[in-house]
PDB file of C-alpha atoms and ligand atoms in Angstrom:
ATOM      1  CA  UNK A   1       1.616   0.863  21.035  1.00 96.00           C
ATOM      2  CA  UNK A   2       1.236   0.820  17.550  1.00 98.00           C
ATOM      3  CA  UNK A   3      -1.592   3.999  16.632  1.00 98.00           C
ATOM      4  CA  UNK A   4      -2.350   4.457  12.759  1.00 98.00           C
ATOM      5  CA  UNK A   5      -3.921   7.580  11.568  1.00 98.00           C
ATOM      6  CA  UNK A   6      -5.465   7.698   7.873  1.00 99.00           C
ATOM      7  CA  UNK A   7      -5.231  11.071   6.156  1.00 98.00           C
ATOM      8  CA  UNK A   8      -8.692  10.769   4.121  1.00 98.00           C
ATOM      9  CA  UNK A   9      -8.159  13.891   1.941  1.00 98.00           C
ATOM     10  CA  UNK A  10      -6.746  12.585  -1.511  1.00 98.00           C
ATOM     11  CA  UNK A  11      -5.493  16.464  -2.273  1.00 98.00           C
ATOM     12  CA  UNK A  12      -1.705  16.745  -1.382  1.00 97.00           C
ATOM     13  CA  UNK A  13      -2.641  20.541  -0.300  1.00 96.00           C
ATOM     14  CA  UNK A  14      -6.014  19.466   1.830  1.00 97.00           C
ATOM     15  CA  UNK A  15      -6.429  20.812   5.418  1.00 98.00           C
ATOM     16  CA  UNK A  16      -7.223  16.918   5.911  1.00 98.00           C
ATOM     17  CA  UNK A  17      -3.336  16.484   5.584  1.00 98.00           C
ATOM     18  CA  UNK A  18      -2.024  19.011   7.982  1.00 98.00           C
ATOM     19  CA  UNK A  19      -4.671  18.048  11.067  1.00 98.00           C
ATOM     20  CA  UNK A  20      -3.319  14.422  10.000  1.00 98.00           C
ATOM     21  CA  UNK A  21      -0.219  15.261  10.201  1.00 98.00           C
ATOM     22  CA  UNK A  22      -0.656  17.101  13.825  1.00 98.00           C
ATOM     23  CA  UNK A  23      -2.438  14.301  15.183  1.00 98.00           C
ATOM     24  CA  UNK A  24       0.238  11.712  14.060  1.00 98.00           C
ATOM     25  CA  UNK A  25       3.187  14.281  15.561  1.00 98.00           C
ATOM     26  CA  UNK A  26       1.020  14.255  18.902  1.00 98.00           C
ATOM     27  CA  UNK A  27       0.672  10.301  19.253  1.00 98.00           C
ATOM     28  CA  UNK A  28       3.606   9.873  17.926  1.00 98.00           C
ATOM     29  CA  UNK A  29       1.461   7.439  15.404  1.00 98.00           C
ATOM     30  CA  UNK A  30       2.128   5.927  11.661  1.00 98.00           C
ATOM     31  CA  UNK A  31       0.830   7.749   8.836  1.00 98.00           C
ATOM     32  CA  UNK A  32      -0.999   6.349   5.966  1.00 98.00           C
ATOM     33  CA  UNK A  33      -1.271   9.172   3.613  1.00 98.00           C
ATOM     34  CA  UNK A  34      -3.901   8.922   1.227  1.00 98.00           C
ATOM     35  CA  UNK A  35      -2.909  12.180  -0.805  1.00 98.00           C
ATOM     36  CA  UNK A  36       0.316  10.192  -1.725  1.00 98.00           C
ATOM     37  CA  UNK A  37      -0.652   6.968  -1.439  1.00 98.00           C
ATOM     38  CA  UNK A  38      -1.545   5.364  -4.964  1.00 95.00           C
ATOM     39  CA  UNK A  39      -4.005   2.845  -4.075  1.00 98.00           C
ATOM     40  CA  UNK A  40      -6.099   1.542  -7.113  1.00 98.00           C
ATOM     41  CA  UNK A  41      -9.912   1.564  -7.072  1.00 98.00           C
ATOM     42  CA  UNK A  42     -11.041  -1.126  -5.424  1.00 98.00           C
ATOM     43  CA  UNK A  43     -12.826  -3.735  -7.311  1.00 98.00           C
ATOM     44  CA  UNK A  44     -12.409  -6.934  -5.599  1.00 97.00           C
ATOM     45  CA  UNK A  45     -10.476  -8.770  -8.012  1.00 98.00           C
ATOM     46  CA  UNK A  46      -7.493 -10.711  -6.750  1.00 96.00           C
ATOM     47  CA  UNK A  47      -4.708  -9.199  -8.503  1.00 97.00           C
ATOM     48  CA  UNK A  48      -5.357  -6.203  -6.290  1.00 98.00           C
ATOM     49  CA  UNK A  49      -3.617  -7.936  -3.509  1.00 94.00           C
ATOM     50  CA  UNK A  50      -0.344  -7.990  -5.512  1.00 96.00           C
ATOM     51  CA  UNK A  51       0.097  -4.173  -5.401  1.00 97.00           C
ATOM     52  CA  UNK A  52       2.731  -3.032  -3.457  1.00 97.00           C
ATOM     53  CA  UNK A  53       0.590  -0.251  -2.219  1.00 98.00           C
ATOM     54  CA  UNK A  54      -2.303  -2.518  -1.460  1.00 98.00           C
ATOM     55  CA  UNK A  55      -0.075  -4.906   0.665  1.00 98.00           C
ATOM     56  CA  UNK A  56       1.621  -1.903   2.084  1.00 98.00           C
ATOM     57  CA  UNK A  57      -1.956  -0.551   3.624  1.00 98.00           C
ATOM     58  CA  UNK A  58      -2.676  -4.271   4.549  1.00 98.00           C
ATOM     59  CA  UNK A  59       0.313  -5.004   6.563  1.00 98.00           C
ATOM     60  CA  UNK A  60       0.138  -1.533   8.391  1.00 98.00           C
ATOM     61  CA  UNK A  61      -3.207  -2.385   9.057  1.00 98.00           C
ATOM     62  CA  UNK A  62      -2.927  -5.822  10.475  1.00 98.00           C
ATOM     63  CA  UNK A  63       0.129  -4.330  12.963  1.00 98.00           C
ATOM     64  CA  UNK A  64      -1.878  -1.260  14.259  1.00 98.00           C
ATOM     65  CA  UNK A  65      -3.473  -1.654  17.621  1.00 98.00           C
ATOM     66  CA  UNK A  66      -5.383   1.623  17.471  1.00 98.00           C
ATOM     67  CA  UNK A  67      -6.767   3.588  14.387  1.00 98.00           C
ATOM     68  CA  UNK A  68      -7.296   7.407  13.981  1.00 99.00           C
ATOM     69  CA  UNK A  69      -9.678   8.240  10.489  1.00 99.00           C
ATOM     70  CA  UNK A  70      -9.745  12.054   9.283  1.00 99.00           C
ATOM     71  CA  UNK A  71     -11.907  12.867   6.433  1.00 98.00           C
ATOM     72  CA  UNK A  72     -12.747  15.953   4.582  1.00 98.00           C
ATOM     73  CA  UNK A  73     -16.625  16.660   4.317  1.00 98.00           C
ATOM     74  CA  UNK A  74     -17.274  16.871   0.451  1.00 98.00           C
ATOM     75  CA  UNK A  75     -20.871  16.482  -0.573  1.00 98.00           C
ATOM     76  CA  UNK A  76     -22.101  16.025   2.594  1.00 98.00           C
ATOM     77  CA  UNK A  77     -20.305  13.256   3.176  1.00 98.00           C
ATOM     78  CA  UNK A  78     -16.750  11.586   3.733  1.00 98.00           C
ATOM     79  CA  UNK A  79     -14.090  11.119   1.284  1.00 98.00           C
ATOM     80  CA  UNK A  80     -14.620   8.364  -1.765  1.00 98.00           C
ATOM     81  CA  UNK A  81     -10.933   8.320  -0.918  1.00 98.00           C
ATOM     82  CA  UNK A  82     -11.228   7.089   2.935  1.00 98.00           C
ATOM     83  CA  UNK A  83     -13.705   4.818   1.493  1.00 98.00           C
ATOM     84  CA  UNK A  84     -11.442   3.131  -0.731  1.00 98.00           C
ATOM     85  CA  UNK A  85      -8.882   2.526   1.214  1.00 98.00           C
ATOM     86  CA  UNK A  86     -11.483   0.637   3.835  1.00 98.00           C
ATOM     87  CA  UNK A  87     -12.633  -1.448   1.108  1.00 98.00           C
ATOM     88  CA  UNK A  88      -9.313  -3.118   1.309  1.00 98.00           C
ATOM     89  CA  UNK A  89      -9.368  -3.954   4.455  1.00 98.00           C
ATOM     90  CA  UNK A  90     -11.782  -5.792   6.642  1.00 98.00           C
ATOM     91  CA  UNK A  91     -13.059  -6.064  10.365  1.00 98.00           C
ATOM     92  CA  UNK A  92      -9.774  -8.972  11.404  1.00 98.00           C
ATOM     93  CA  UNK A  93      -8.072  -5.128  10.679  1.00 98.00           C
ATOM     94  CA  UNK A  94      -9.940  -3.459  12.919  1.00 98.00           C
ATOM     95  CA  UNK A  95     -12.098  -5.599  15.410  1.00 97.00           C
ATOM     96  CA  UNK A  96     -11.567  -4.047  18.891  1.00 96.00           C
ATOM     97  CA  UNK A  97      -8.858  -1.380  18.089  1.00 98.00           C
ATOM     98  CA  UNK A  98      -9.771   1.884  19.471  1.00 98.00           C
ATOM     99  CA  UNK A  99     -10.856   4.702  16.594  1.00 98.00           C
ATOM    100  CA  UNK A 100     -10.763   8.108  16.999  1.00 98.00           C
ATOM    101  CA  UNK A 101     -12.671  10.232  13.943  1.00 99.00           C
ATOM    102  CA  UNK A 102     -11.849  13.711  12.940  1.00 99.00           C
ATOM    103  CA  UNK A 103     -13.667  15.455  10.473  1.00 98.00           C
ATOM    104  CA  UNK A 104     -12.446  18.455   8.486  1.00 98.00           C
ATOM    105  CA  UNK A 105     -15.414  20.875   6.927  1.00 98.00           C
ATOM    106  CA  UNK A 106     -15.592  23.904   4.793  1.00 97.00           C
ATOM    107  CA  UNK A 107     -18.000  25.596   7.526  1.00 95.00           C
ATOM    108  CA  UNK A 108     -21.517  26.292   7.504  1.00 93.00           C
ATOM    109  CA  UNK A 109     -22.166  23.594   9.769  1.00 92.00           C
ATOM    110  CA  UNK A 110     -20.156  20.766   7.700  1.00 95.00           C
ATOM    111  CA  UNK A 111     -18.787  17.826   8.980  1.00 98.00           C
ATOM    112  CA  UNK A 112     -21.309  16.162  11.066  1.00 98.00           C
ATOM    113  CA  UNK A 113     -21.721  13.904   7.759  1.00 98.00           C
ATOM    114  CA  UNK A 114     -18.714  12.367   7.256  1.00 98.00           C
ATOM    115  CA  UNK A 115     -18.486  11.883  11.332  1.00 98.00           C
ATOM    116  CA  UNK A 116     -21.629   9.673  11.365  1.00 98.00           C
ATOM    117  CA  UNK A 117     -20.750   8.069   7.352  1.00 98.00           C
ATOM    118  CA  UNK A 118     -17.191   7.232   9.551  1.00 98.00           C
ATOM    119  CA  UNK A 119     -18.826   5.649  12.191  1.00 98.00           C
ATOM    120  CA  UNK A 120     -21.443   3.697  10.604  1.00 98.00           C
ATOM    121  CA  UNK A 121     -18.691   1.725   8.387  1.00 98.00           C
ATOM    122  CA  UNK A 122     -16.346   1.657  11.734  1.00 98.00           C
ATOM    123  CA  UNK A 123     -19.729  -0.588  12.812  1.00 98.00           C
ATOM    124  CA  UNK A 124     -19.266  -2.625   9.825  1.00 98.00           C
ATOM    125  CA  UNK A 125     -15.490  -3.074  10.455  1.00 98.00           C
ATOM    126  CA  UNK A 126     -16.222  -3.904  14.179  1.00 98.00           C
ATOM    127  CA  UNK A 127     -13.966  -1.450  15.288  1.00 98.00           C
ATOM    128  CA  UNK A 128     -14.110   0.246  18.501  1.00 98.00           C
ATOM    129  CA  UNK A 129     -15.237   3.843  17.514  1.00 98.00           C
ATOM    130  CA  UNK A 130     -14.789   6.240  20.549  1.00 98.00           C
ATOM    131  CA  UNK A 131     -18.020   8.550  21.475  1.00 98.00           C
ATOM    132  CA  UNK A 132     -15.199  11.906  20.754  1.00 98.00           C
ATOM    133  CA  UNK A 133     -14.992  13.476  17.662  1.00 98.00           C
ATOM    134  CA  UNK A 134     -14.515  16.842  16.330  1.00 98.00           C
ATOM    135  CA  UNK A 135     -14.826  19.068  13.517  1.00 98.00           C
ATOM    136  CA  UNK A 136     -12.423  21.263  12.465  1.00 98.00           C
ATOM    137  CA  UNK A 137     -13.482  23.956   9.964  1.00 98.00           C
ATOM    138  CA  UNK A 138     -10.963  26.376   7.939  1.00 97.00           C
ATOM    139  CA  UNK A 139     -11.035  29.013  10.927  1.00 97.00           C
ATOM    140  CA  UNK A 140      -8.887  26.280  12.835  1.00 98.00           C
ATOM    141  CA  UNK A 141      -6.312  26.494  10.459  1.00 98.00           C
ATOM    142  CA  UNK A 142      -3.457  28.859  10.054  1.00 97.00           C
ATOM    143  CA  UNK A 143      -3.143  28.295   6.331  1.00 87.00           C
ATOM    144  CA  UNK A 144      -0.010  29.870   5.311  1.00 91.00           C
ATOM    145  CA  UNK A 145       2.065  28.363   8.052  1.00 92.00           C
ATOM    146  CA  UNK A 146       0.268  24.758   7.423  1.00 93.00           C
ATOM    147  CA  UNK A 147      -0.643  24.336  10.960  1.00 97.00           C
ATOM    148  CA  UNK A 148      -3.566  24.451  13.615  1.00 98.00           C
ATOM    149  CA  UNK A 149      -4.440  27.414  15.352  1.00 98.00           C
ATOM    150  CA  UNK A 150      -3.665  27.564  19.160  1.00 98.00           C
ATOM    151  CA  UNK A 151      -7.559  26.966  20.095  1.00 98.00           C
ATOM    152  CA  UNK A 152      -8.076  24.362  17.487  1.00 98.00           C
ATOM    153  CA  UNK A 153      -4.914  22.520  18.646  1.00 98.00           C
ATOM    154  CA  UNK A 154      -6.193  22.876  22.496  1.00 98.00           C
ATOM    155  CA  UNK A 155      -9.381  21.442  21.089  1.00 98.00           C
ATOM    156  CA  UNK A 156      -7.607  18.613  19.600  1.00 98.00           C
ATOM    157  CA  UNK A 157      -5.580  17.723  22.489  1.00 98.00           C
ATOM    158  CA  UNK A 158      -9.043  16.819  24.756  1.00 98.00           C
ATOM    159  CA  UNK A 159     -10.210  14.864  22.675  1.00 98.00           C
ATOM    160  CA  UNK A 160      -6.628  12.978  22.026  1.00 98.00           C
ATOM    161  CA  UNK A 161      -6.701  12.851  25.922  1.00 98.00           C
ATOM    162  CA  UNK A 162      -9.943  10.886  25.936  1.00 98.00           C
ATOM    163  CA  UNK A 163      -8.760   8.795  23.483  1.00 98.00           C
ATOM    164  CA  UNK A 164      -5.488   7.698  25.563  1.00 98.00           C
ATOM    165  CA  UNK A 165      -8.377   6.780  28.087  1.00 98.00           C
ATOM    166  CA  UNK A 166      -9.499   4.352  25.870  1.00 98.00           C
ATOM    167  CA  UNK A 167      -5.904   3.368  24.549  1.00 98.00           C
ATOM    168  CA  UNK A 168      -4.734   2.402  28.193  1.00 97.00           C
ATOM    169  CA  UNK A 169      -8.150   0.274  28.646  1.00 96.00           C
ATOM    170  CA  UNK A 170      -8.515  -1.346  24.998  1.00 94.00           C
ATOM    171  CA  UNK A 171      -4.741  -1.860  24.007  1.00 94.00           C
ATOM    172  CA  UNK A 172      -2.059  -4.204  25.174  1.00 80.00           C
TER     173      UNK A 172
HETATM  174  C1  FMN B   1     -15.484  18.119  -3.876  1.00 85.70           C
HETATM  175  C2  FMN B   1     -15.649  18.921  -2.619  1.00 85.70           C
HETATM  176  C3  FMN B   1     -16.870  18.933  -1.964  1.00 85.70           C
HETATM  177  C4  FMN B   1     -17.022  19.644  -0.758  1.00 85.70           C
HETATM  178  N1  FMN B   1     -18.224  19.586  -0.102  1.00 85.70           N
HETATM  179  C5  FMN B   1     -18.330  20.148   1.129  1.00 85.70           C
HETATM  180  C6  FMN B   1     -19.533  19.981   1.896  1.00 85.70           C
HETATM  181  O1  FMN B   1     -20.494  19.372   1.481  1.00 85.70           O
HETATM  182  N2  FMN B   1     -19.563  20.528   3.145  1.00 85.70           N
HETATM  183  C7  FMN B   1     -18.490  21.223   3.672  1.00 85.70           C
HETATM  184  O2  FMN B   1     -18.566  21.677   4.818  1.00 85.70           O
HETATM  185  N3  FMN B   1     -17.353  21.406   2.950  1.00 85.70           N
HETATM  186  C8  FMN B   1     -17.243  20.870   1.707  1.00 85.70           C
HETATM  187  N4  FMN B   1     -16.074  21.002   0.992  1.00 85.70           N
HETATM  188  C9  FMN B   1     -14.959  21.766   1.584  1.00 85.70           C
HETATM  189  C10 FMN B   1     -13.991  20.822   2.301  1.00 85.70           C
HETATM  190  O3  FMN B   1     -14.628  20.197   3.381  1.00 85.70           O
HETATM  191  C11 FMN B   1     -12.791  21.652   2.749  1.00 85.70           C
HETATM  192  O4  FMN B   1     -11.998  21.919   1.609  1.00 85.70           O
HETATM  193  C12 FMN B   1     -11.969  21.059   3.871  1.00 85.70           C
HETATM  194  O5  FMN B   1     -10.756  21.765   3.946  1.00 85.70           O
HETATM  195  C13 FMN B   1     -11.654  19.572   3.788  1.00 85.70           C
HETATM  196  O6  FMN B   1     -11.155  19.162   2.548  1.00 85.70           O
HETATM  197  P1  FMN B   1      -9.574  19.050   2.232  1.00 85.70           P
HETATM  198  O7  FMN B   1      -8.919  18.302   3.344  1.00 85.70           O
HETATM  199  O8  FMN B   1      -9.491  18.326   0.923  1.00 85.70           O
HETATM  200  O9  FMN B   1      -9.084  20.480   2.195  1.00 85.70           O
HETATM  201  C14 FMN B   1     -15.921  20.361  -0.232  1.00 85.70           C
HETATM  202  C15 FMN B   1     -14.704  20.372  -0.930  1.00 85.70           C
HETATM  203  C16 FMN B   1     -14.557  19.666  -2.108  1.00 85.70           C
HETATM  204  C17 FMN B   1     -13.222  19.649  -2.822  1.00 85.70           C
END
């Protein structure tokens, strides 16, 4: 089983990066990074497919039988980053994969945005969004180890758990 998890925080020191980061240790997933990742802006003109870290995103796309987005809430919404890197792909990429969407907010009730933003383009791409989801706010973090709290990382785990549920139905 091939799981792919997108880091949608373009800041190197972003919470984003370190629930991305747990999530990919837990399902033992492939990490597409977009804080290190230098993908161009999109803009539809062929050349684009010639860049190494274009093709890169493509090819790790195309192999992936399950997807895992995280996005940062910024301006009520998710990341022009995660957005990017979708543009480059299309629906052959994800039609039928199980996706799992995590959102990380800066509290006050944050991250319901870039949840429903995540899903409504997940419709576009066809892909097989899963009803979980969660929000993780800065309280879930312990910032100067880099890591998840204990309850945070419980509260990750269910909803990892109900996504193998729909791994073991939806994948090969
Ligand atoms: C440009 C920008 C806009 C933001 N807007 C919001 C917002 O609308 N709502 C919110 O809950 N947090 C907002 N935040 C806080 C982020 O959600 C918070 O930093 C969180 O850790 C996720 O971003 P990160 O992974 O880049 O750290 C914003 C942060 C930035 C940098």
């Amino acid at each position: 089983m091939n799981i792919v998890v997108i880091n949608g925080t373009p800041r190197k020191y972003g919470r984003t990066r370190i629930a991305a980061k747990h999530v990919a240790e837990k399902l033992d997933a492939k990490l597409v990074d977009l804080s290190t990742l230098e993908l161009p802006l999109f803009n539809g003109e062929k050349e684009q497919k010639d860049h190494a870290e274009v093709q890169l995103l493509e090819k790790t796309a195309d192999e992936a039988d399950a997807f895992v987005w995280l996005s940062p809430e910024y301006h009520s919404g998710m990341s022009g980053a995660l957005k990017n890197c979708l543009d480059f792909l299309g629906g052959d990429h994800f039609r039928h994969k199980p996706t799992l969407l995590f959102s990380v907010a800066g509290g006050g009730k944050g991250g319901i945005n870039s949840l429903n933003q995540m899903r409504t383009i997940g419709r576009g791409l066809y892909a097989n969004v899963i009803p979980n989801q969660l929000v993780l706010d800065p309280y879930c973090f312990i910032r100067e180890e880099d890591k998840l709290a204990d309850e945070a990382s419980e509260q990750v785990d269910f909803v990892l758990s109900e996504f193998k549920w729909y791994l073991d139905r939806y994948t090969k």
